[in-house]
Short mmCIF file of C-alpha atoms in Angstrom, two decimals:
data_model
loop_
_atom_site.label_atom_id
_atom_site.label_comp_id
_atom_site.label_asym_id
_atom_site.label_seq_id
_atom_site.Cartn_x
_atom_site.Cartn_y
_atom_site.Cartn_z
CA UNK A 1 -21.69 25.48 8.34
CA UNK A 2 -22.21 21.95 9.86
CA UNK A 3 -23.14 20.69 6.08
CA UNK A 4 -20.48 21.84 4.36
CA UNK A 5 -17.91 20.10 7.01
CA UNK A 6 -19.61 17.00 6.87
CA UNK A 7 -19.25 16.97 3.14
CA UNK A 8 -15.35 17.67 3.28
CA UNK A 9 -14.48 15.16 6.28
CA UNK A 10 -13.85 11.39 6.20
CA UNK A 11 -17.09 9.24 5.57
CA UNK A 12 -17.26 6.99 8.23
CA UNK A 13 -20.26 5.12 6.42
CA UNK A 14 -18.42 1.85 6.72
CA UNK A 15 -17.47 2.31 9.92
CA UNK A 16 -20.63 2.13 10.91
CA UNK A 17 -22.70 0.14 8.81
CA UNK A 18 -19.77 -3.56 9.17
CA UNK A 19 -18.48 -5.01 11.86
CA UNK A 20 -16.12 -6.70 10.19
CA UNK A 21 -14.34 -3.60 8.54
CA UNK A 22 -14.64 -1.79 12.27
CA UNK A 23 -12.33 -5.03 13.87
CA UNK A 24 -10.36 -4.61 10.36
CA UNK A 25 -9.73 -1.13 10.52
CA UNK A 26 -8.89 -1.75 14.09
CA UNK A 27 -6.63 -4.77 13.74
CA UNK A 28 -4.82 -2.87 11.01
CA UNK A 29 -3.83 0.29 13.07
CA UNK A 30 -2.85 -1.20 15.33
CA UNK A 31 -0.50 -3.84 13.82
CA UNK A 32 0.41 -1.13 11.12
CA UNK A 33 2.20 0.89 14.15
CA UNK A 34 4.04 -2.18 15.42
CA UNK A 35 5.13 -3.49 11.79
CA UNK A 36 6.29 0.46 10.78
CA UNK A 37 8.48 0.15 14.56
CA UNK A 38 10.57 -2.62 12.87
CA UNK A 39 10.50 -1.35 9.73
CA UNK A 40 12.95 1.04 10.78
CA UNK A 41 14.19 -0.44 13.65
CA UNK A 42 15.84 -3.16 11.12
CA UNK A 43 17.78 -1.12 8.53
CA UNK A 44 19.19 0.81 12.02
CA UNK A 45 20.13 -2.42 13.10
CA UNK A 46 22.55 -3.44 9.84
CA UNK A 47 23.43 -0.26 10.02
CA UNK A 48 24.90 0.20 13.12
CA UNK A 49 26.32 -3.56 13.16
CA UNK A 50 28.05 -3.31 9.62
CA UNK A 51 27.63 0.41 8.95
CA UNK A 52 27.27 -0.31 4.99
CA UNK A 53 24.97 1.25 2.70
CA UNK A 54 25.73 -1.26 0.37
CA UNK A 55 24.15 -3.75 3.78
CA UNK A 56 20.92 -1.97 4.73
CA UNK A 57 20.19 -1.54 1.11
CA UNK A 58 20.62 -5.74 0.00
CA UNK A 59 17.37 -5.99 2.99
CA UNK A 60 15.57 -4.47 -0.47
CA UNK A 61 16.68 -7.57 -2.79
CA UNK A 62 16.16 -10.31 -0.08
CA UNK A 63 12.50 -8.56 0.14
CA UNK A 64 12.02 -8.53 -3.45
CA UNK A 65 11.42 -12.14 -4.86
CA UNK A 66 9.73 -13.82 -1.62
CA UNK A 67 6.68 -10.68 -2.65
CA UNK A 68 6.56 -11.74 -6.01
CA UNK A 69 6.52 -15.55 -5.38
CA UNK A 70 4.28 -15.11 -2.35
CA UNK A 71 2.40 -12.00 -3.57
CA UNK A 72 1.11 -14.12 -6.48
CA UNK A 73 0.37 -17.48 -4.70
CA UNK A 74 -1.03 -15.50 -1.76
CA UNK A 75 -3.65 -14.04 -4.35
CA UNK A 76 -4.49 -17.35 -5.44
CA UNK A 77 -4.93 -19.40 -2.23
CA UNK A 78 -7.27 -16.66 -0.99
CA UNK A 79 -9.30 -17.53 -3.29
CA UNK A 80 -9.39 -21.36 -2.00
CA UNK A 81 -9.72 -20.89 1.39
CA UNK A 82 -10.95 -19.39 4.24
CA UNK A 83 -9.39 -15.54 3.77
CA UNK A 84 -9.58 -15.11 7.76
CA UNK A 85 -8.33 -17.73 8.35
CA UNK A 86 -5.04 -16.44 6.11
CA UNK A 87 -5.38 -13.57 8.06
CA UNK A 88 -4.82 -15.09 11.05
CA UNK A 89 -2.33 -17.65 10.52
CA UNK A 90 0.35 -14.73 8.74
CA UNK A 91 -0.33 -12.38 11.68
CA UNK A 92 0.87 -14.88 13.76
CA UNK A 93 3.42 -15.77 11.37
CA UNK A 94 4.60 -12.27 11.38
CA UNK A 95 4.42 -11.93 15.50
CA UNK A 96 6.80 -15.04 15.59
CA UNK A 97 9.18 -13.54 13.25
CA UNK A 98 8.83 -10.54 15.75
CA UNK A 99 10.27 -12.65 18.70
CA UNK A 100 13.06 -14.05 16.39
CA UNK A 101 14.07 -9.90 16.45
CA UNK A 102 14.13 -9.82 20.17
CA UNK A 103 15.56 -12.50 20.79
CA UNK A 104 18.21 -12.10 18.86
CA UNK A 105 18.54 -8.19 19.77
CA UNK A 106 19.05 -9.14 23.23
CA UNK A 107 22.18 -11.28 22.24
CA UNK A 108 25.56 -9.92 23.57
CA UNK A 109 26.28 -9.93 20.19
CA UNK A 110 23.34 -10.20 17.74
CA UNK A 111 23.80 -11.83 14.97
CA UNK A 112 23.53 -10.68 11.39
CA UNK A 113 22.12 -12.79 9.08
CA UNK A 114 19.05 -13.43 10.86
CA UNK A 115 17.84 -9.99 10.29
CA UNK A 116 17.88 -10.44 6.41
CA UNK A 117 16.61 -14.05 6.88
CA UNK A 118 13.36 -12.14 9.10
CA UNK A 119 13.16 -9.68 5.95
CA UNK A 120 12.86 -12.42 3.61
CA UNK A 121 10.46 -14.40 5.79
CA UNK A 122 8.41 -11.09 6.53
CA UNK A 123 8.18 -10.52 3.14
CA UNK A 124 7.24 -13.56 1.77
CA UNK A 125 4.05 -13.77 4.27
CA UNK A 126 2.87 -10.13 3.42
CA UNK A 127 2.42 -11.16 0.17
CA UNK A 128 0.50 -14.10 1.37
CA UNK A 129 -2.02 -11.61 3.67
CA UNK A 130 -2.48 -8.90 1.55
CA UNK A 131 -4.78 -10.59 -1.09
CA UNK A 132 -6.70 -11.97 1.64
CA UNK A 133 -7.04 -8.43 3.02
CA UNK A 134 -7.79 -6.52 -0.12
CA UNK A 135 -9.92 -9.51 -1.46
CA UNK A 136 -12.23 -9.31 1.54
CA UNK A 137 -12.91 -5.12 1.41
CA UNK A 138 -15.52 -6.15 -1.47
CA UNK A 139 -17.28 -8.63 0.34
CA UNK A 140 -17.63 -7.38 4.08
CA UNK A 141 -18.77 -3.32 2.44
CA UNK A 142 -21.49 -2.45 0.85
CA UNK A 143 -21.01 -1.70 -3.34
CA UNK A 144 -21.54 2.59 -2.56
CA UNK A 145 -19.34 2.78 0.75
CA UNK A 146 -16.32 0.89 -1.40
CA UNK A 147 -14.41 4.52 -2.34
CA UNK A 148 -14.78 5.59 1.82
CA UNK A 149 -14.06 2.57 2.95
CA UNK A 150 -10.56 2.96 0.85
CA UNK A 151 -10.06 6.36 2.24
CA UNK A 152 -10.37 4.87 5.66
CA UNK A 153 -7.75 2.11 4.73
CA UNK A 154 -5.00 4.51 3.95
CA UNK A 155 -5.75 6.76 6.62
CA UNK A 156 -5.13 3.96 9.08
CA UNK A 157 -2.22 3.02 6.66
CA UNK A 158 -0.76 6.84 7.04
CA UNK A 159 -1.39 7.15 10.63
CA UNK A 160 1.49 4.41 10.92
CA UNK A 161 3.26 5.44 8.54
CA UNK A 162 3.82 8.94 10.94
CA UNK A 163 3.74 7.64 14.23
CA UNK A 164 5.38 4.29 13.97
CA UNK A 165 8.81 5.30 12.45
CA UNK A 166 8.53 8.36 14.46
CA UNK A 167 8.74 6.61 17.94
CA UNK A 168 10.86 4.09 16.28
CA UNK A 169 13.53 6.79 16.14
CA UNK A 170 13.56 7.64 19.88
CA UNK A 171 12.96 3.93 21.10
CA UNK A 172 16.06 2.84 19.03
CA UNK A 173 17.93 6.18 20.15
CA UNK A 174 17.40 5.95 23.57
CA UNK A 175 16.19 2.22 24.73
CA UNK A 176 17.94 -0.30 21.82
CA UNK A 177 16.33 -2.66 19.20
CA UNK A 178 15.24 -4.78 22.04
CA UNK A 179 12.06 -2.57 23.15
CA UNK A 180 11.53 -1.57 20.27
CA UNK A 181 11.11 -4.93 18.36
CA UNK A 182 9.19 -5.53 21.96
CA UNK A 183 6.49 -3.75 20.65
CA UNK A 184 6.02 -4.53 17.43
CA UNK A 185 5.44 -8.06 19.03
CA UNK A 186 2.81 -6.34 21.56
CA UNK A 187 0.72 -5.25 18.26
CA UNK A 188 0.64 -8.64 16.76
CA UNK A 189 -0.56 -9.88 19.90
CA UNK A 190 -3.43 -7.40 20.02
CA UNK A 191 -3.89 -8.05 15.93
CA UNK A 192 -4.56 -11.68 16.52
CA UNK A 193 -6.60 -11.42 19.28
CA UNK A 194 -8.81 -9.25 16.88
CA UNK A 195 -8.78 -11.70 13.86
CA UNK A 196 -9.79 -14.45 15.79
CA UNK A 197 -13.27 -12.32 16.43
CA UNK A 198 -13.99 -12.52 12.31
CA UNK A 199 -16.58 -14.24 11.07
CA UNK A 200 -15.19 -16.89 8.90
CA UNK A 201 -14.97 -15.56 5.21
CA UNK A 202 -15.05 -19.59 3.26
CA UNK A 203 -14.11 -19.36 -0.41
CA UNK A 204 -16.80 -20.66 -2.90
CA UNK A 205 -17.94 -24.20 -2.88
CA UNK A 206 -16.51 -24.84 -6.40
CA UNK A 207 -13.44 -22.64 -6.03
CA UNK A 208 -9.99 -23.96 -7.06
CA UNK A 209 -7.18 -25.12 -5.45
CA UNK A 210 -4.00 -23.14 -5.85
CA UNK A 211 -2.13 -23.69 -9.12
CA UNK A 212 -0.37 -22.06 -11.42
CA UNK A 213 -3.23 -22.37 -13.99
CA UNK A 214 -5.47 -20.14 -11.81
CA UNK A 215 -3.32 -17.46 -11.35
CA UNK A 216 -2.52 -17.53 -15.08
CA UNK A 217 -6.41 -17.39 -15.31
CA UNK A 218 -6.69 -14.55 -13.53
CA UNK A 219 -3.79 -12.49 -15.09
CA UNK A 220 -5.82 -13.10 -18.43
CA UNK A 221 -8.71 -11.74 -16.63
CA UNK A 222 -6.82 -8.46 -15.59
CA UNK A 223 -5.14 -8.22 -19.60
CA UNK A 224 -8.49 -8.52 -21.06
CA UNK A 225 -10.21 -5.81 -19.25
CA UNK A 226 -8.55 -1.94 -20.22
CA UNK A 227 -9.80 -0.62 -17.07
CA UNK A 228 -7.78 -2.99 -14.22
CA UNK A 229 -4.73 -2.46 -17.44
CA UNK A 230 -4.77 1.09 -16.94
CA UNK A 231 -4.93 0.85 -13.05
CA UNK A 232 -2.38 -1.24 -13.02
CA UNK A 233 0.22 -0.03 -15.51
CA UNK A 234 -0.37 3.81 -14.50
CA UNK A 235 0.75 3.09 -11.05
CA UNK A 236 4.04 0.97 -11.79
CA UNK A 237 5.01 3.91 -14.37
CA UNK A 238 4.07 6.48 -11.91
CA UNK A 239 6.88 4.50 -8.94
CA UNK A 240 9.02 2.93 -11.37
CA UNK A 241 9.75 7.07 -12.97
CA UNK A 242 9.47 8.86 -9.90
CA UNK A 243 9.71 7.17 -6.30
CA UNK A 244 12.70 9.22 -5.34
CA UNK A 245 13.29 7.94 -1.47
CA UNK A 246 15.78 6.25 -1.96
CA UNK A 247 18.12 9.34 -2.87
CA UNK A 248 16.65 11.76 -0.03
CA UNK A 249 19.76 11.84 1.87
CA UNK A 250 21.68 13.16 -0.81
CA UNK A 251 18.58 15.81 -2.04
CA UNK A 252 19.14 16.89 1.93
CA UNK A 253 22.79 17.26 1.39
CA UNK A 254 22.66 18.92 -1.86
CA UNK A 255 20.05 21.29 -0.66
CA UNK A 256 22.36 21.85 2.65
CA UNK A 257 19.38 21.19 4.44
CA UNK A 258 20.78 17.65 6.39
CA UNK A 259 18.49 18.07 9.52
CA UNK A 260 15.28 18.09 6.86
CA UNK A 261 15.65 14.57 5.87
CA UNK A 262 12.82 13.11 8.42
CA UNK A 263 10.50 15.76 7.20
CA UNK A 264 11.03 14.30 3.70
CA UNK A 265 10.11 10.77 4.52
CA UNK A 266 7.51 11.90 6.26
CA UNK A 267 6.03 15.14 3.93
CA UNK A 268 4.33 12.73 1.56
CA UNK A 269 2.73 10.74 3.99
CA UNK A 270 1.53 13.69 5.39
CA UNK A 271 -0.41 14.86 2.61
CA UNK A 272 -2.10 11.58 2.43
CA UNK A 273 -3.42 12.21 5.89
CA UNK A 274 -4.88 15.52 4.87
CA UNK A 275 -6.15 14.54 1.89
CA UNK A 276 -7.69 11.51 3.18
CA UNK A 277 -8.98 13.84 6.43
CA UNK A 278 -11.01 15.65 3.88
CA UNK A 279 -11.94 13.20 1.81
CA UNK A 280 -15.78 12.79 2.24
CA UNK A 281 -16.26 14.79 -1.28
CA UNK A 282 -14.40 11.42 -2.64
CA UNK A 283 -17.76 9.53 -1.66
CA UNK A 284 -20.21 11.13 -4.05
CA UNK A 285 -17.69 10.74 -7.46
CA UNK A 286 -18.62 8.04 -9.83
CA UNK A 287 -15.47 8.64 -12.45
CA UNK A 288 -12.69 6.92 -10.61
CA UNK A 289 -10.56 6.45 -13.10
CA UNK A 290 -9.58 10.03 -13.59
CA UNK A 291 -8.56 9.51 -9.82
CA UNK A 292 -6.26 7.45 -11.11
CA UNK A 293 -5.22 9.60 -14.19
CA UNK A 294 -4.86 12.95 -12.07
CA UNK A 295 -3.50 11.68 -9.34
CA UNK A 296 -0.64 10.03 -10.50
CA UNK A 297 -0.11 12.74 -12.78
CA UNK A 298 -0.14 15.07 -9.87
CA UNK A 299 2.02 13.02 -8.27
CA UNK A 300 4.56 13.19 -11.05
CA UNK A 301 4.57 16.94 -11.50
CA UNK A 302 4.90 17.60 -7.29
CA UNK A 303 8.17 15.40 -7.86
CA UNK A 304 9.68 17.42 -11.44
CA UNK A 305 8.90 20.17 -8.44
CA UNK A 306 10.59 18.78 -5.42
CA UNK A 307 13.71 18.02 -7.88
CA UNK A 308 13.84 21.47 -9.43
CA UNK A 309 13.08 23.82 -6.86
CA UNK A 310 15.81 24.50 -4.17
CA UNK A 311 14.32 26.11 -1.40
CA UNK A 312 14.27 22.96 1.48
CA UNK A 313 10.47 24.57 2.46
CA UNK A 314 9.12 24.50 -0.52
CA UNK A 315 10.51 21.30 -1.94
CA UNK A 316 8.75 19.46 1.55
CA UNK A 317 5.46 21.31 0.57
CA UNK A 318 5.76 19.67 -2.95
CA UNK A 319 7.00 16.42 -1.53
CA UNK A 320 2.93 16.69 0.38
CA UNK A 321 1.44 17.38 -2.40
CA UNK A 322 2.74 13.95 -4.32
CA UNK A 323 1.61 11.93 -1.16
CA UNK A 324 -1.78 13.76 -1.75
CA UNK A 325 -1.50 13.09 -5.66
CA UNK A 326 -0.60 9.18 -4.72
CA UNK A 327 -3.71 9.68 -2.18
CA UNK A 328 -6.13 10.52 -5.06
CA UNK A 329 -4.89 7.48 -7.41
CA UNK A 330 -4.98 4.98 -4.37
CA UNK A 331 -8.49 5.32 -3.93
CA UNK A 332 -9.23 5.57 -7.32
CA UNK A 333 -7.18 1.88 -7.60
CA UNK A 334 -8.55 0.90 -4.74
CA UNK A 335 -12.74 2.01 -5.44
CA UNK A 336 -12.30 0.60 -9.42
CA UNK A 337 -10.17 -3.11 -8.29
CA UNK A 338 -13.44 -3.46 -5.74
CA UNK A 339 -16.22 -2.24 -7.47
CA UNK A 340 -15.78 -4.40 -11.15
CA UNK A 341 -13.61 -7.65 -10.30
CA UNK A 342 -16.14 -10.70 -9.42
CA UNK A 343 -15.74 -12.81 -6.66
CA UNK A 344 -14.64 -15.77 -7.46
CA UNK A 345 -11.50 -14.30 -8.96
CA UNK A 346 -10.71 -11.24 -6.14
CA UNK A 347 -8.22 -13.15 -4.95
CA UNK A 348 -6.15 -13.82 -7.22
CA UNK A 349 -6.56 -10.05 -8.56
CA UNK A 350 -5.74 -9.04 -5.55
CA UNK A 351 -2.24 -10.96 -5.89
CA UNK A 352 -1.37 -9.07 -9.33
CA UNK A 353 -2.64 -5.52 -7.90
CA UNK A 354 0.19 -6.32 -4.65
CA UNK A 355 2.74 -6.56 -7.23
CA UNK A 356 1.73 -3.51 -9.10
CA UNK A 357 2.15 -1.41 -5.90
CA UNK A 358 4.99 -2.95 -4.29
CA UNK A 359 7.16 -3.81 -6.88
CA UNK A 360 7.04 -0.55 -8.73
CA UNK A 361 8.25 1.70 -5.75
CA UNK A 362 11.18 -1.16 -5.19
CA UNK A 363 12.05 -0.65 -8.92
CA UNK A 364 12.30 2.87 -8.86
CA UNK A 365 13.99 3.43 -6.00
CA UNK A 366 17.00 1.47 -8.73
CA UNK A 367 16.38 3.64 -10.91
CA UNK A 368 16.24 6.95 -8.84
CA UNK A 369 20.35 5.92 -7.41
CA UNK A 370 21.06 4.63 -10.83
CA UNK A 371 19.64 8.17 -12.61
CA UNK A 372 21.31 10.15 -9.65
CA UNK A 373 24.92 8.81 -10.08
CA UNK A 374 24.56 9.38 -13.51
CA UNK A 375 23.36 13.10 -14.41
CA UNK A 376 23.42 14.25 -9.41
CA UNK A 377 20.39 14.27 -7.69
CA UNK A 378 18.07 16.69 -8.20
CA UNK A 379 18.20 16.06 -12.40
CA UNK A 380 17.26 12.16 -11.44
CA UNK A 381 14.46 13.57 -9.19
CA UNK A 382 13.15 16.08 -11.77
CA UNK A 383 13.76 13.84 -14.91
CA UNK A 384 11.64 11.28 -13.41
CA UNK A 385 8.85 13.30 -12.48
CA UNK A 386 8.22 14.77 -15.92
CA UNK A 387 8.82 11.01 -17.44
CA UNK A 388 6.14 10.30 -15.23
CA UNK A 389 4.05 12.67 -15.95
CA UNK A 390 4.48 12.07 -20.05
CA UNK A 391 3.43 7.50 -19.24
CA UNK A 392 0.73 8.51 -17.79
CA UNK A 393 -0.48 10.76 -20.47
CA UNK A 394 0.22 8.50 -22.97
CA UNK A 395 -1.50 5.50 -21.01
CA UNK A 396 -4.52 7.64 -20.64
CA UNK A 397 -4.55 7.70 -24.10
CA UNK A 398 -3.58 4.23 -25.13
CA UNK A 399 -6.52 3.29 -22.05
CA UNK A 400 -9.42 5.26 -22.74
CA UNK A 401 -11.61 3.35 -20.98
CA UNK A 402 -9.63 4.18 -17.43
CA UNK A 403 -10.70 7.56 -18.18
CA UNK A 404 -14.06 7.34 -19.45
CA UNK A 405 -15.18 4.58 -16.24
CA UNK A 406 -18.46 5.36 -14.47
CA UNK A 407 -19.02 3.09 -11.83
CA UNK A 408 -22.66 3.58 -12.81
CA UNK A 409 -22.73 2.50 -16.86
CA UNK A 410 -19.59 0.22 -16.34
CA UNK A 411 -20.64 -3.30 -17.21
CA UNK A 412 -18.49 -5.11 -14.78
CA UNK A 413 -19.07 -2.44 -12.23
CA UNK A 414 -23.06 -3.54 -12.49
CA UNK A 415 -22.39 -7.03 -12.87
CA UNK A 416 -20.13 -6.95 -9.62
CA UNK A 417 -23.33 -5.07 -8.27
CA UNK A 418 -25.51 -7.62 -9.09
CA UNK A 419 -23.53 -10.60 -7.33
CA UNK A 420 -23.26 -9.15 -4.51
CA UNK A 421 -26.74 -7.85 -4.27
CA UNK A 422 -27.84 -11.62 -4.90
CA UNK A 423 -25.19 -12.91 -2.33
CA UNK A 424 -26.69 -10.31 -0.09
CA UNK A 425 -29.78 -11.64 -0.58
CA UNK A 426 -28.95 -15.42 -0.06
CA UNK A 427 -27.38 -14.79 3.08
CA UNK A 428 -30.18 -12.68 4.42
#
């Protein structure tokens, strides 16, 4: 019984084998919790100040451009400088932005424009930071534990995604926006202290300075690798066609279940957590491209069902399955990226990865909202799910190397493993 349970529960090997991973995992748990507090409090404050859905939606518009620009630049930066410094300085910068939110919230009449400025600043700093964080994983975690590390990181993120918004709603409702921002500041303060304990992660001695040419070089490498191209394309297609979060309030109205809106937003995270908590088996899988394809297809199928059925409890279950599918696809993408991308390009490719999993949902919300205005809410959801299924099938057929990817035979994976073993031997 113990052996069977151990085969299902998350593989904790990365936490045991890597001090740096333990620090980053705890740091991420703390900062994610605080960040989600602010992510809920900020749009709620804009709503309270304006009572305008358009004003709240405009926050996404001001976030998109900084994310694209600084995500790409952050990837080049991560290849050129000490990644620990990038993480530390951006965490400190995010904490300062939270201080601005707190000061503004404590004014007798809080101002609106600083909220948009901070939203853009947070997006820019997140774009700078994520490539450094993502590219560091392949350096600090043993090659055969990368899938387990991805599962643990996803579990950490989902715990914050469930607990942070839930508590934020209560804090804002009963204490106001200021205390929510105060918790965010505290989280970043603890995060900075943990980041100070990280070991340096310097760039290679012959690393290029951040430049447009370097970004283009990374993009060319990604374009030349069908496996990588498949991970980006499938995720973008899945999110563009089947990311219906923006129409959840209207879906709740259609189903005469206004009380269920919070559960709709949480259902996907619950499904992701369930998969993460039973992810022990994923560490023994070598065909990670199948994770990407089947996970994205499962996401599309579940979203189709969520738009088709009219029973609210069935819809919530479907959204939970969608979250599990997205998590499975995410594990495959993260593992392939860390197993195949050479160290000297890790940062720049991580910048492209940031865009692949962040721009898709932004565009998907625009698609869902526009489609809902033409066809109604539920047709916009189930038609998007069907389009997701179709696009995943077509991409899998056009990019067969993604489907046949095997970590034990893929040339890039074998080359990356040898590169890492050589670096480990040199350090020792």
